[in-house]
mmCIF file of C-alpha atoms in Angstrom:
data_model
loop_
_atom_site.group_PDB
_atom_site.id
_atom_site.type_symbol
_atom_site.label_atom_id
_atom_site.label_comp_id
_atom_site.label_asym_id
_atom_site.label_seq_id
_atom_site.Cartn_x
_atom_site.Cartn_y
_atom_site.Cartn_z
ATOM 1 C CA MET P 13 16.618 -8.551 -15.561
ATOM 2 C CA ARG P 14 18.816 -8.089 -12.491
ATOM 3 C CA ALA P 15 17.521 -4.555 -12.024
ATOM 4 C CA LYS P 16 13.931 -5.805 -12.169
ATOM 5 C CA SER P 17 14.745 -8.459 -9.558
ATOM 6 C CA ILE P 18 16.178 -5.861 -7.198
ATOM 7 C CA ILE P 19 13.213 -3.545 -7.724
ATOM 8 C CA PHE P 20 10.796 -6.406 -7.137
ATOM 9 C CA THR P 21 12.582 -7.514 -3.963
ATOM 10 C CA SER P 22 12.834 -3.986 -2.564
ATOM 11 C CA VAL P 23 9.118 -3.370 -2.961
ATOM 12 C CA LEU P 24 8.339 -6.888 -1.741
ATOM 13 C CA ILE P 25 10.273 -6.400 1.493
ATOM 14 C CA GLY P 26 8.694 -3.004 2.022
ATOM 15 C CA TYR P 27 5.241 -4.545 1.797
ATOM 16 C CA VAL P 28 6.289 -7.583 3.839
ATOM 17 C CA GLY P 29 7.108 -5.182 6.657
ATOM 18 C CA LEU P 30 3.729 -3.516 6.336
ATOM 19 C CA GLY P 31 2.046 -6.912 6.014
ATOM 20 C CA ILE P 32 3.699 -8.057 9.232
ATOM 21 C CA LEU P 33 2.743 -4.938 11.168
ATOM 22 C CA ASN P 34 -0.786 -4.135 9.981
ATOM 23 C CA PRO P 35 -2.536 -7.260 11.371
ATOM 24 C CA LEU P 36 -0.892 -6.607 14.743
ATOM 25 C CA VAL P 37 -2.031 -3.001 15.130
ATOM 26 C CA ALA P 38 -5.586 -3.671 16.359
ATOM 27 C CA PRO P 39 -4.740 -6.354 18.971
ATOM 28 C CA LEU P 40 -1.625 -4.485 20.134
ATOM 29 C CA ILE P 41 -3.544 -1.236 20.529
ATOM 30 C CA ARG P 42 -6.069 -2.945 22.775
ATOM 31 C CA GLU P 43 -3.335 -4.746 24.731
ATOM 32 C CA LEU P 44 -1.690 -1.357 25.324
ATOM 33 C CA GLY P 45 -4.945 0.104 26.627
ATOM 34 C CA LEU P 46 -5.438 2.532 23.744
ATOM 35 C CA SER P 47 -8.665 3.057 21.793
ATOM 36 C CA GLU P 48 -9.817 2.381 18.241
ATOM 37 C CA THR P 49 -9.575 6.110 17.550
ATOM 38 C CA ASP P 50 -5.971 6.083 18.766
ATOM 39 C CA ALA P 51 -5.308 3.254 16.320
ATOM 40 C CA GLY P 52 -6.792 5.324 13.523
ATOM 41 C CA TRP P 53 -4.519 8.280 14.271
ATOM 42 C CA ILE P 54 -1.428 6.087 14.634
ATOM 43 C CA VAL P 55 -2.016 4.400 11.286
ATOM 44 C CA ALA P 56 -3.039 7.655 9.620
ATOM 45 C CA ALA P 57 0.174 9.337 10.805
ATOM 46 C CA SER P 58 2.251 7.324 8.361
ATOM 47 C CA SER P 59 -0.202 8.084 5.584
ATOM 48 C CA PHE P 60 0.084 11.796 6.360
ATOM 49 C CA MET P 61 3.837 11.608 5.877
ATOM 50 C CA VAL P 62 3.384 9.622 2.671
ATOM 51 C CA LEU P 63 1.269 12.507 1.428
ATOM 52 C CA LEU P 64 3.866 15.107 2.414
ATOM 53 C CA THR P 65 6.972 13.340 1.140
ATOM 54 C CA SER P 66 5.954 11.284 -1.901
ATOM 55 C CA ALA P 67 6.221 14.041 -4.498
ATOM 56 C CA LEU P 68 9.497 15.168 -2.933
ATOM 57 C CA TRP P 69 11.041 11.690 -3.181
ATOM 58 C CA GLY P 70 9.834 11.355 -6.754
ATOM 59 C CA SER P 71 11.403 14.663 -7.780
ATOM 60 C CA TRP P 72 14.606 13.856 -5.920
ATOM 61 C CA SER P 73 14.896 10.555 -7.727
ATOM 62 C CA ASP P 74 14.693 12.478 -11.018
ATOM 63 C CA ARG P 75 17.553 14.708 -9.850
ATOM 64 C CA ILE P 76 19.918 12.526 -7.802
ATOM 65 C CA GLY P 77 18.937 9.109 -9.174
ATOM 66 C CA ARG P 78 16.752 6.211 -8.117
ATOM 67 C CA LYS P 79 19.357 4.252 -6.142
ATOM 68 C CA PRO P 80 20.173 6.840 -3.421
ATOM 69 C CA VAL P 81 16.487 7.447 -2.764
ATOM 70 C CA LEU P 82 15.822 3.705 -2.547
ATOM 71 C CA LEU P 83 18.661 3.265 -0.034
ATOM 72 C CA ILE P 84 17.332 6.093 2.134
ATOM 73 C CA GLY P 85 13.871 4.558 2.102
ATOM 74 C CA LEU P 86 14.994 1.074 3.127
ATOM 75 C CA THR P 87 17.122 2.458 5.971
ATOM 76 C CA GLY P 88 14.264 4.607 7.221
ATOM 77 C CA MET P 89 11.838 1.697 7.207
ATOM 78 C CA ALA P 90 14.174 -0.412 9.332
ATOM 79 C CA ALA P 91 14.564 2.466 11.802
ATOM 80 C CA SER P 92 10.805 3.020 12.044
ATOM 81 C CA PHE P 93 10.046 -0.650 12.714
ATOM 82 C CA GLY P 94 12.817 -0.683 15.315
ATOM 83 C CA MET P 95 11.323 2.284 17.138
ATOM 84 C CA PHE P 96 7.803 0.838 16.981
ATOM 85 C CA VAL P 97 8.780 -2.501 18.508
ATOM 86 C CA ALA P 98 10.949 -0.886 21.197
ATOM 87 C CA VAL P 99 8.186 1.499 22.262
ATOM 88 C CA THR P 100 5.546 -1.236 22.214
ATOM 89 C CA GLU P 101 7.696 -3.539 24.316
ATOM 90 C CA GLN P 102 8.152 -0.850 26.943
ATOM 91 C CA GLY P 103 4.456 0.002 26.788
ATOM 92 C CA LEU P 104 3.418 -3.594 27.421
ATOM 93 C CA ALA P 105 5.743 -3.561 30.426
ATOM 94 C CA GLY P 106 3.839 -0.551 31.790
ATOM 95 C CA LYS P 107 6.766 1.866 31.559
ATOM 96 C CA PHE P 108 4.915 4.595 29.636
ATOM 97 C CA GLN P 109 1.848 6.645 30.416
ATOM 98 C CA PRO P 110 -0.847 6.328 27.723
ATOM 99 C CA ALA P 111 -0.220 9.833 26.349
ATOM 100 C CA VAL P 112 3.535 9.237 26.072
ATOM 101 C CA LEU P 113 2.993 5.815 24.542
ATOM 102 C CA PHE P 114 0.580 7.216 21.969
ATOM 103 C CA THR P 115 2.999 10.017 21.052
ATOM 104 C CA LEU P 116 5.990 7.709 20.606
ATOM 105 C CA LEU P 117 4.020 5.245 18.484
ATOM 106 C CA LEU P 118 2.806 8.189 16.426
ATOM 107 C CA ILE P 119 6.396 9.323 15.825
ATOM 108 C CA SER P 120 7.452 5.835 14.742
ATOM 109 C CA ARG P 121 4.637 5.768 12.202
ATOM 110 C CA LEU P 122 5.558 9.244 10.953
ATOM 111 C CA LEU P 123 9.055 7.937 10.260
ATOM 112 C CA LEU P 124 7.608 4.935 8.427
ATOM 113 C CA GLY P 125 5.425 7.232 6.356
ATOM 114 C CA ALA P 126 8.422 9.337 5.388
ATOM 115 C CA ALA P 127 10.548 6.328 4.412
ATOM 116 C CA PHE P 128 8.165 4.027 2.550
ATOM 117 C CA PRO P 129 7.324 6.388 -0.353
ATOM 118 C CA ALA P 130 11.041 6.691 -1.068
ATOM 119 C CA VAL P 131 11.082 2.950 -1.754
ATOM 120 C CA LEU P 132 7.891 2.959 -3.802
ATOM 121 C CA SER P 133 8.515 6.130 -5.836
ATOM 122 C CA SER P 134 12.092 5.265 -6.756
ATOM 123 C CA SER P 135 11.135 1.684 -7.655
ATOM 124 C CA GLN P 136 8.260 2.746 -9.904
ATOM 125 C CA ALA P 137 10.432 5.365 -11.608
ATOM 126 C CA TYR P 138 13.283 2.880 -12.117
ATOM 127 C CA MET P 139 10.844 0.380 -13.636
ATOM 128 C CA ALA P 140 9.586 3.080 -16.003
ATOM 129 C CA ASP P 141 13.198 3.841 -16.979
ATOM 130 C CA ILE P 142 13.913 0.263 -18.035
ATOM 131 C CA THR P 143 10.617 -0.649 -19.756
ATOM 132 C CA THR P 144 9.137 0.382 -23.086
ATOM 133 C CA GLU P 145 5.717 1.988 -23.406
ATOM 134 C CA LYS P 146 4.315 -1.296 -24.748
ATOM 135 C CA ASP P 147 5.587 -3.235 -21.739
ATOM 136 C CA ARG P 148 4.906 -0.551 -19.106
ATOM 137 C CA ALA P 149 1.774 -2.152 -17.630
ATOM 138 C CA ALA P 150 3.523 -5.538 -17.445
ATOM 139 C CA GLY P 151 6.541 -3.926 -15.773
ATOM 140 C CA MET P 152 4.401 -2.069 -13.274
ATOM 141 C CA SER P 153 2.512 -5.287 -12.576
ATOM 142 C CA LEU P 154 5.754 -6.667 -11.107
ATOM 143 C CA ILE P 155 5.617 -3.897 -8.531
ATOM 144 C CA GLY P 156 1.953 -4.646 -7.928
ATOM 145 C CA ALA P 157 2.781 -8.336 -7.607
ATOM 146 C CA ALA P 158 5.444 -7.477 -5.030
ATOM 147 C CA ASN P 159 2.747 -5.599 -3.151
ATOM 148 C CA GLY P 160 0.502 -8.658 -3.272
ATOM 149 C CA LEU P 161 3.200 -11.117 -2.286
ATOM 150 C CA GLY P 162 4.207 -8.820 0.556
ATOM 151 C CA LEU P 163 0.671 -9.019 1.861
ATOM 152 C CA VAL P 164 0.892 -12.814 1.549
ATOM 153 C CA VAL P 165 4.305 -13.363 3.081
ATOM 154 C CA GLY P 166 4.057 -10.648 5.736
ATOM 155 C CA PRO P 167 0.849 -11.773 7.439
ATOM 156 C CA ALA P 168 1.760 -15.459 7.022
ATOM 157 C CA VAL P 169 5.146 -15.004 8.665
ATOM 158 C CA GLY P 170 3.605 -12.720 11.250
ATOM 159 C CA ALA P 171 0.922 -15.257 12.127
ATOM 160 C CA LEU P 172 3.558 -17.972 12.577
ATOM 161 C CA LEU P 173 5.827 -15.819 14.723
ATOM 162 C CA THR P 174 2.995 -14.674 16.992
ATOM 163 C CA ALA P 175 3.252 -18.176 18.458
ATOM 164 C CA LEU P 176 6.452 -16.863 20.068
ATOM 165 C CA SER P 177 5.063 -13.444 20.993
ATOM 166 C CA LEU P 178 3.006 -10.617 19.495
ATOM 167 C CA LEU P 179 6.210 -8.632 18.952
ATOM 168 C CA ALA P 180 8.362 -11.360 17.393
ATOM 169 C CA PRO P 181 7.227 -10.618 13.806
ATOM 170 C CA ILE P 182 8.148 -6.941 14.105
ATOM 171 C CA TYR P 183 11.748 -7.787 14.973
ATOM 172 C CA LEU P 184 11.961 -9.590 11.637
ATOM 173 C CA ALA P 185 10.531 -6.496 9.939
ATOM 174 C CA VAL P 186 13.509 -4.531 11.272
ATOM 175 C CA VAL P 187 16.102 -6.878 9.766
ATOM 176 C CA LEU P 188 14.683 -7.480 6.278
ATOM 177 C CA PRO P 189 15.043 -3.928 4.861
ATOM 178 C CA LEU P 190 18.656 -3.824 6.043
ATOM 179 C CA LEU P 191 19.461 -7.008 4.122
ATOM 180 C CA VAL P 192 17.865 -5.691 0.928
ATOM 181 C CA MET P 193 19.671 -2.390 1.407
ATOM 182 C CA LEU P 194 22.986 -4.236 1.056
ATOM 183 C CA TRP P 195 21.853 -5.820 -2.225
ATOM 184 C CA VAL P 196 20.775 -2.457 -3.585
ATOM 185 C CA ALA P 197 24.033 -0.823 -2.495
ATOM 186 C CA PHE P 198 26.300 -3.376 -4.153
ATOM 187 C CA GLY P 199 24.181 -4.847 -6.944
ATOM 188 C CA MET P 200 22.217 -2.002 -8.492
ATOM 189 C CA ALA P 201 23.311 0.650 -10.986
ATOM 190 C CA ASN P 202 21.973 4.168 -10.556
ATOM 191 C CA SER P 203 19.447 5.656 -12.970
ATOM 192 C CA LYS P 204 19.292 9.438 -13.321
ATOM 193 C CA PRO P 205 17.311 10.909 -16.215
ATOM 194 C CA GLN P 206 17.632 14.505 -17.334
ATOM 195 C CA VAL P 207 14.788 16.788 -16.305
ATOM 196 C CA HIS P 208 13.411 19.509 -18.582
ATOM 197 C CA GLY P 209 11.546 21.655 -16.104
ATOM 198 C CA GLN P 210 9.681 23.825 -18.617
ATOM 199 C CA GLN P 211 7.571 20.826 -19.712
ATOM 200 C CA LYS P 212 6.336 19.678 -16.318
ATOM 201 C CA LYS P 213 3.124 21.668 -15.867
ATOM 202 C CA THR P 214 1.583 20.701 -19.194
ATOM 203 C CA LEU P 215 2.633 17.068 -19.105
ATOM 204 C CA ARG P 216 1.289 16.301 -15.639
ATOM 205 C CA LYS P 217 -2.322 17.194 -16.430
ATOM 206 C CA GLY P 218 -2.881 13.832 -18.087
ATOM 207 C CA ILE P 219 -2.368 11.851 -14.899
ATOM 208 C CA LEU P 220 -5.116 13.551 -12.863
ATOM 209 C CA PRO P 221 -7.766 10.839 -13.459
ATOM 210 C CA TYR P 222 -5.316 8.172 -12.332
ATOM 211 C CA LEU P 223 -4.475 10.146 -9.188
ATOM 212 C CA ALA P 224 -8.163 10.242 -8.256
ATOM 213 C CA VAL P 225 -8.584 6.513 -8.863
ATOM 214 C CA ALA P 226 -5.442 5.715 -6.851
ATOM 215 C CA MET P 227 -6.684 7.763 -3.905
ATOM 216 C CA ILE P 228 -10.104 6.078 -3.730
ATOM 217 C CA VAL P 229 -8.891 2.520 -4.321
ATOM 218 C CA MET P 230 -6.137 2.757 -1.724
ATOM 219 C CA MET P 231 -8.414 4.512 0.765
ATOM 220 C CA ALA P 232 -10.750 1.538 0.478
ATOM 221 C CA LEU P 233 -7.919 -0.982 0.833
ATOM 222 C CA ILE P 234 -6.220 0.633 3.845
ATOM 223 C CA GLN P 235 -9.499 1.374 5.613
ATOM 224 C CA THR P 236 -10.494 -2.269 5.221
ATOM 225 C CA GLN P 237 -7.144 -3.473 6.551
ATOM 226 C CA VAL P 238 -7.322 -1.217 9.614
ATOM 227 C CA THR P 239 -10.941 -1.907 10.569
ATOM 228 C CA ALA P 240 -10.821 -5.627 9.752
ATOM 229 C CA GLY P 241 -9.092 -6.420 13.037
ATOM 230 C CA PHE P 242 -11.852 -4.811 15.079
ATOM 231 C CA TYR P 243 -14.535 -6.282 12.796
ATOM 232 C CA PHE P 244 -13.188 -9.824 13.121
ATOM 233 C CA GLN P 245 -12.756 -9.546 16.871
ATOM 234 C CA ASP P 246 -16.223 -8.114 17.484
ATOM 235 C CA LYS P 247 -18.144 -10.286 15.005
ATOM 236 C CA LEU P 248 -16.432 -13.579 15.839
ATOM 237 C CA GLY P 249 -15.507 -13.016 19.511
ATOM 238 C CA LEU P 250 -11.783 -13.673 19.055
ATOM 239 C CA SER P 251 -8.889 -13.052 21.449
ATOM 240 C CA ALA P 252 -6.058 -10.665 20.587
ATOM 241 C CA THR P 253 -3.819 -13.462 19.299
ATOM 242 C CA GLU P 254 -6.675 -15.122 17.395
ATOM 243 C CA THR P 255 -7.578 -11.775 15.853
ATOM 244 C CA ALA P 256 -4.009 -11.194 14.687
ATOM 245 C CA GLN P 257 -3.951 -14.653 13.126
ATOM 246 C CA ALA P 258 -7.379 -14.257 11.471
ATOM 247 C CA VAL P 259 -6.543 -10.846 10.029
ATOM 248 C CA GLY P 260 -3.204 -12.196 8.879
ATOM 249 C CA ALA P 261 -5.016 -14.992 7.047
ATOM 250 C CA ALA P 262 -7.455 -12.500 5.500
ATOM 251 C CA LEU P 263 -4.616 -10.288 4.298
ATOM 252 C CA PHE P 264 -2.962 -13.429 2.958
ATOM 253 C CA CYS P 265 -6.071 -13.918 0.798
ATOM 254 C CA ILE P 266 -5.791 -10.347 -0.481
ATOM 255 C CA GLY P 267 -2.105 -10.628 -1.211
ATOM 256 C CA PHE P 268 -2.306 -14.051 -2.821
ATOM 257 C CA MET P 269 -5.025 -12.938 -5.219
ATOM 258 C CA MET P 270 -3.204 -9.688 -5.992
ATOM 259 C CA ALA P 271 -0.058 -11.586 -6.907
ATOM 260 C CA LEU P 272 -1.937 -14.291 -8.824
ATOM 261 C CA VAL P 273 -3.901 -11.781 -10.910
ATOM 262 C CA GLN P 274 -0.840 -9.705 -11.728
ATOM 263 C CA PHE P 275 1.413 -12.642 -12.592
ATOM 264 C CA THR P 276 -1.270 -14.161 -14.843
ATOM 265 C CA VAL P 277 -4.036 -11.856 -16.083
ATOM 266 C CA VAL P 278 -2.056 -8.608 -16.250
ATOM 267 C CA ARG P 279 1.305 -9.833 -17.512
ATOM 268 C CA LYS P 280 -0.034 -12.326 -20.070
ATOM 269 C CA ASN P 281 -2.958 -10.384 -21.532
ATOM 270 C CA ARG P 282 -1.398 -6.912 -21.796
ATOM 271 C CA LEU P 283 -4.625 -5.134 -20.906
ATOM 272 C CA THR P 284 -4.750 -1.348 -21.202
ATOM 273 C CA PRO P 285 -4.730 0.735 -18.002
ATOM 274 C CA LEU P 286 -8.371 1.664 -18.583
ATOM 275 C CA LYS P 287 -9.479 -1.954 -18.990
ATOM 276 C CA LEU P 288 -7.626 -2.921 -15.806
ATOM 277 C CA LEU P 289 -9.532 -0.248 -13.897
ATOM 278 C CA GLN P 290 -12.865 -1.196 -15.472
ATOM 279 C CA LEU P 291 -12.390 -4.765 -14.264
ATOM 280 C CA GLY P 292 -10.667 -4.153 -10.943
ATOM 281 C CA VAL P 293 -12.842 -1.507 -9.293
ATOM 282 C CA PRO P 294 -16.188 -3.384 -9.483
ATOM 283 C CA VAL P 295 -14.580 -6.653 -8.355
ATOM 284 C CA PHE P 296 -13.248 -4.853 -5.275
ATOM 285 C CA ALA P 297 -16.753 -3.508 -4.563
ATOM 286 C CA VAL P 298 -18.290 -6.986 -4.817
ATOM 287 C CA GLY P 299 -15.759 -8.269 -2.280
ATOM 288 C CA LEU P 300 -16.775 -5.581 0.211
ATOM 289 C CA LEU P 301 -20.443 -6.369 -0.369
ATOM 290 C CA LEU P 302 -19.792 -10.024 0.447
ATOM 291 C CA LEU P 303 -17.927 -9.017 3.625
ATOM 292 C CA VAL P 304 -20.864 -7.097 5.103
ATOM 293 C CA SER P 305 -23.531 -9.541 3.916
ATOM 294 C CA PHE P 306 -22.392 -12.536 5.971
ATOM 295 C CA SER P 307 -20.800 -13.065 9.404
ATOM 296 C CA HIS P 308 -18.846 -16.266 8.868
ATOM 297 C CA ILE P 309 -15.088 -16.729 8.736
ATOM 298 C CA VAL P 310 -15.230 -18.562 5.383
ATOM 299 C CA THR P 311 -17.186 -15.802 3.647
ATOM 300 C CA PHE P 312 -14.857 -13.244 5.225
ATOM 301 C CA PHE P 313 -11.881 -14.927 3.571
ATOM 302 C CA ALA P 314 -13.720 -15.236 0.238
ATOM 303 C CA ALA P 315 -14.533 -11.530 0.422
ATOM 304 C CA PHE P 316 -10.897 -10.634 1.004
ATOM 305 C CA ALA P 317 -9.868 -12.836 -1.925
ATOM 306 C CA LEU P 318 -12.235 -10.920 -4.224
ATOM 307 C CA MET P 319 -10.883 -7.630 -2.900
ATOM 308 C CA GLY P 320 -7.374 -8.824 -3.653
ATOM 309 C CA ALA P 321 -8.307 -9.671 -7.232
ATOM 310 C CA GLY P 322 -9.860 -6.244 -7.685
ATOM 311 C CA VAL P 323 -6.906 -4.364 -6.254
ATOM 312 C CA GLY P 324 -4.535 -6.593 -8.224
ATOM 313 C CA LEU P 325 -6.127 -5.327 -11.426
ATOM 314 C CA ALA P 326 -6.520 -1.710 -10.338
ATOM 315 C CA ILE P 327 -2.979 -0.991 -9.096
ATOM 316 C CA PRO P 328 -1.154 -1.648 -12.403
ATOM 317 C CA GLY P 329 -4.032 0.201 -14.066
ATOM 318 C CA PHE P 330 -3.452 3.505 -12.334
ATOM 319 C CA THR P 331 0.343 3.197 -12.031
ATOM 320 C CA SER P 332 0.933 2.368 -15.697
ATOM 321 C CA GLY P 333 -1.733 4.846 -16.794
ATOM 322 C CA ALA P 334 0.012 7.647 -14.917
ATOM 323 C CA SER P 335 3.419 6.606 -16.250
ATOM 324 C CA LEU P 336 2.203 6.593 -19.842
ATOM 325 C CA ALA P 337 0.597 10.010 -19.420
ATOM 326 C CA VAL P 338 3.919 11.824 -18.861
ATOM 327 C CA ALA P 339 7.294 12.060 -20.567
ATOM 328 C CA LYS P 340 10.337 9.916 -19.794
ATOM 329 C CA HIS P 341 12.086 12.619 -17.778
ATOM 330 C CA GLU P 342 9.046 12.939 -15.479
ATOM 331 C CA GLN P 343 8.713 9.323 -14.390
ATOM 332 C CA GLY P 344 9.989 10.026 -10.872
ATOM 333 C CA ALA P 345 7.629 12.954 -10.446
ATOM 334 C CA ALA P 346 4.704 10.903 -11.765
ATOM 335 C CA ALA P 347 5.520 8.039 -9.398
ATOM 336 C CA GLY P 348 5.724 10.540 -6.552
ATOM 337 C CA MET P 349 2.321 11.975 -7.424
ATOM 338 C CA ILE P 350 0.768 8.507 -7.499
ATOM 339 C CA ALA P 351 2.368 7.742 -4.124
ATOM 340 C CA ALA P 352 1.013 11.047 -2.777
ATOM 341 C CA SER P 353 -2.483 10.110 -3.935
ATOM 342 C CA ILE P 354 -2.067 6.759 -2.225
ATOM 343 C CA GLY P 355 -0.997 8.723 0.853
ATOM 344 C CA ILE P 356 -4.164 10.822 0.790
ATOM 345 C CA GLY P 357 -6.296 7.706 0.551
ATOM 346 C CA SER P 358 -4.276 5.976 3.243
ATOM 347 C CA LEU P 359 -4.692 9.018 5.495
ATOM 348 C CA LEU P 360 -8.443 9.365 5.019
ATOM 349 C CA GLY P 361 -9.156 5.626 5.196
ATOM 350 C CA PRO P 362 -8.073 4.865 8.784
ATOM 351 C CA LEU P 363 -9.523 8.103 10.177
ATOM 352 C CA ALA P 364 -12.893 7.681 8.474
ATOM 353 C CA GLY P 365 -12.970 3.938 9.098
ATOM 354 C CA THR P 366 -12.270 4.047 12.833
ATOM 355 C CA PHE P 367 -14.667 6.989 13.310
ATOM 356 C CA LEU P 368 -17.506 5.327 11.400
ATOM 357 C CA TYR P 369 -16.829 2.004 13.117
ATOM 358 C CA ARG P 370 -17.998 3.569 16.370
ATOM 359 C CA ILE P 371 -21.409 4.120 14.733
ATOM 360 C CA SER P 372 -21.674 0.482 13.673
ATOM 361 C CA PRO P 373 -19.191 -2.149 12.462
ATOM 362 C CA GLU P 374 -20.736 -2.220 8.973
ATOM 363 C CA THR P 375 -20.896 1.544 8.365
ATOM 364 C CA PRO P 376 -17.286 1.992 7.107
ATOM 365 C CA PHE P 377 -17.732 -0.797 4.576
ATOM 366 C CA TRP P 378 -21.042 0.518 3.207
ATOM 367 C CA LEU P 379 -19.384 3.884 2.612
ATOM 368 C CA LEU P 380 -16.617 2.175 0.640
ATOM 369 C CA ILE P 381 -19.126 0.195 -1.415
ATOM 370 C CA LEU P 382 -20.849 3.456 -2.365
ATOM 371 C CA LEU P 383 -17.561 5.135 -3.324
ATOM 372 C CA LEU P 384 -16.422 2.185 -5.419
ATOM 373 C CA ALA P 385 -19.800 2.009 -7.154
ATOM 374 C CA LEU P 386 -19.436 5.675 -8.131
ATOM 375 C CA LEU P 387 -15.850 5.046 -9.231
ATOM 376 C CA THR P 388 -17.004 2.128 -11.377
ATOM 377 C CA GLY P 389 -19.385 4.456 -13.174
ATOM 378 C CA TYR P 390 -16.557 6.952 -13.659
ATOM 379 C CA VAL P 391 -14.041 4.567 -15.225
ATOM 380 C CA TRP P 392 -16.683 3.089 -17.513
ATOM 381 C CA GLY P 393 -18.277 6.370 -18.563
ATOM 382 C CA SER P 394 -15.725 9.183 -18.299
ATOM 383 C CA ARG P 395 -14.675 10.610 -21.656
ATOM 384 C CA ARG P 396 -11.582 12.112 -20.093
ATOM 385 C CA ILE P 397 -10.044 8.900 -18.828
ATOM 386 C CA ARG P 398 -10.954 7.216 -22.126
ATOM 387 C CA GLY P 399 -9.118 9.951 -23.995
ATOM 388 C CA GLU P 400 -6.000 9.488 -21.904
ATOM 389 C CA GLN P 401 -5.703 5.937 -23.244
ATOM 390 C CA GLN P 402 -5.114 7.287 -26.729
ATOM 391 C CA THR P 403 -2.477 9.911 -25.913
ATOM 392 C CA VAL P 404 0.955 8.822 -24.707
ATOM 393 C CA VAL P 405 3.471 11.594 -24.075
ATOM 394 C CA ASP P 406 6.800 10.928 -25.758
#
């Protein structure tokens, strides 16, 4: 139970940091004199590093253990937030040229992208180590719930601290991973399974459908988070501070519903990974449809709540499905592959979203609705993903 608490808190704090920072990106970018496209590249930079490093962290956690990788990830996140806030502070003071400012912010996000998958991959693998196959979805739902709560607590705290300044929340994001790092260092036992390399290539084939689902779902989520700031500001005529607060409230709705669904529906009903995906993906699509159909703050928040419910069902669906598709000694590698798929989606989402936003504010969201509609058809009709539900690798 203690190990689960540490895993939960580590992932929670990781997502709290992201939840604090993400609502601030759009207003800060405009305050710094950079463009929407610049924002897309800055956000996508971290996703690019997630893509490059996720599988590596997962494999390393299989070899050297989950704890060392988790410690590295928490330290790296604190360093990345520290660099971001320092560069932004100097940029607001006019001490950097736009090109230099853009480059330094890009580097800080690259560091974040390298560090965060270490936290996520090692936590997912550790959870797989300490749960049975029967309880795997429930165990993974704790990680998903930490994600959701992070998106609740992060934006809420961020919105409160913006009353002091736009940068005040980011200073908190620097401190929190360091505190959790101490708990991990002194309160967590290491977990280091044996790896039988000759089995890897055959065992990993079963997770491919879940990798595809993870990529599309997370692309939709991250793209929505990044473009929401511009969408709110342009549709409702808000100031930079008002935009940060409105986006923070919207992300609160996502996170609250994610946590609520995973603490109740997922953990109590023990739904299969396939059923979680069959429910979650269409609910997410309906939320996006509501977002583009009305231009009122109340319907915006309702739309984000529906999206949160959908993602709250989908995340434990593809994480537990991937975990159950491979053997025990491959849990770190499987977690790394899921994180890499999330990285691909998180890379494509901001780039596509900010590019399409320049065509019209609604265009990025209609593209996501189409993709999620196709994905809904896939998870309901694919024989392959149905077959994976009946074969668990021992």
